[in-house]
Tab-separated table of C-alpha atoms and ligand atoms in Angstrom:
chain	number	residue	atom	x	y	z
A	1	MET	CA	138.335	186.468	89.281
A	2	ARG	CA	139.562	184.191	87.431
A	3	ARG	CA	138.078	181.001	88.224
A	4	GLU	CA	134.616	182.527	87.033
A	5	GLN	CA	136.033	183.099	83.585
A	6	ALA	CA	138.032	179.188	83.389
A	7	THR	CA	134.515	177.895	84.079
A	8	ARG	CA	132.524	179.412	81.506
A	9	ARG	CA	135.229	178.802	79.081
A	10	ASP	CA	134.899	175.328	79.716
A	11	ARG	CA	130.367	174.811	79.624
A	12	SER	CA	131.110	177.127	75.884
A	13	VAL	CA	132.872	174.006	74.532
A	14	PRO	CA	131.098	171.159	73.007
A	15	VAL	CA	130.853	168.511	74.427
A	16	ARG	CA	130.119	164.819	72.838
A	17	THR	CA	129.745	161.088	74.311
A	18	CYS	CA	131.822	158.025	73.502
A	19	VAL	CA	129.845	154.952	72.190
A	20	GLY	CA	132.250	152.681	73.311
A	21	CYS	CA	132.422	153.840	77.702
A	22	GLY	CA	129.585	156.563	77.494
A	23	ARG	CA	132.010	159.186	78.730
A	24	ARG	CA	131.422	162.795	77.995
A	25	ALA	CA	134.272	164.343	76.555
A	26	PRO	CA	134.546	167.488	74.210
A	27	LYS	CA	134.529	166.835	70.718
A	28	GLN	CA	137.703	167.688	70.000
A	29	GLU	CA	139.136	164.368	72.668
A	30	LEU	CA	136.983	162.030	70.340
A	31	VAL	CA	137.016	160.678	66.926
A	32	ARG	CA	134.062	161.183	64.716
A	33	PHE	CA	132.577	159.192	62.566
A	34	GLU	CA	129.684	158.955	60.122
A	35	ALA	CA	127.760	156.164	58.452
A	36	VAL	CA	127.507	156.395	54.508
A	37	ASP	CA	125.210	153.104	52.784
A	38	GLY	CA	125.167	152.270	55.993
A	39	VAL	CA	128.928	151.386	56.566
A	40	VAL	CA	130.372	152.975	59.808
A	41	ARG	CA	133.427	155.140	57.829
A	42	GLU	CA	135.905	157.792	59.639
A	43	ALA	CA	133.792	160.999	59.295
A	44	VAL	CA	134.606	163.317	56.890
A	45	THR	CA	131.437	166.080	56.430
A	46	PRO	CA	131.348	168.247	58.733
A	47	THR	CA	127.769	167.865	58.537
A	48	GLY	CA	124.807	164.658	59.550
A	49	ARG	CA	124.861	162.561	62.532
A	50	GLY	CA	128.194	161.199	63.809
A	51	VAL	CA	129.264	159.113	66.614
A	52	TYR	CA	132.075	159.340	68.589
A	53	THR	CA	134.799	157.605	70.949
A	54	CYS	CA	137.462	158.425	72.875
A	55	ARG	CA	141.016	157.858	71.223
A	56	ASP	CA	141.603	155.084	72.869
A	57	ALA	CA	141.849	150.968	70.925
A	58	GLU	CA	139.373	149.694	73.468
A	59	CYS	CA	136.615	152.194	73.291
A	60	TRP	CA	136.351	151.425	69.418
A	61	ASP	CA	136.382	147.424	70.840
A	62	HIS	CA	134.056	149.058	73.285
A	63	ALA	CA	131.543	150.016	70.241
A	64	VAL	CA	131.646	147.675	67.585
A	65	GLU	CA	131.278	144.824	70.211
A	66	GLY	CA	128.234	146.576	72.460
A	67	ARG	CA	126.530	147.677	68.705
A	68	GLY	CA	126.753	151.373	69.910
A	69	PHE	CA	127.602	152.407	66.383
A	70	ALA	CA	123.858	151.084	65.581
A	71	ARG	CA	122.271	152.167	68.318
A	72	SER	CA	123.305	155.983	68.144
A	73	LEU	CA	122.619	155.792	64.397
A	74	ARG	CA	119.440	154.129	65.885
A	75	ARG	CA	119.495	151.657	62.779
A	76	PRO	CA	121.914	148.400	61.546
A	77	VAL	CA	125.564	149.622	60.262
A	78	ALA	CA	128.110	147.431	58.654
A	79	VAL	CA	131.387	149.096	60.826
A	80	GLU	CA	134.858	147.743	59.282
A	81	PRO	CA	137.595	145.978	60.457
A	82	GLU	CA	140.417	148.256	59.722
A	83	LEU	CA	139.361	151.044	60.777
A	84	ALA	CA	140.623	150.437	63.975
A	85	ARG	CA	144.105	151.841	62.480
A	86	LEU	CA	142.998	154.866	63.626
A	87	TYR	CA	143.646	154.027	66.992
A	88	THR	CA	147.529	152.509	66.783
A	89	GLY	CA	149.869	154.020	68.419
A	90	VAL	CA	148.000	156.521	70.370
A	91	SER	CA	148.362	156.165	74.201
A	92	HIS	CA	146.742	156.975	76.801
A	93	GLY	CA	146.624	160.724	77.518
B	1	ZN	ZN1	134.673	156.372	75.735
């Protein structure tokens, strides 16, 4: 019954939604952000409300242009364009 074991393990993985494309993916596949004083930055604390995107510059663009961060955080936030550096050099997997 190896197949059942695999299924159970998959279900135990925490899943989060990318605010760029809306895809649901295991937390560890995503980049986590948080808002501090109304400014979005790369999450450094494990607590608090996080926002996630895929490790994909396209999702980042969508999240910024579609205001996915503000929507997810339920408040207006500023987004530092330099955060896009987190996605440079990342190839599509
Ligand atoms: Zn995405």
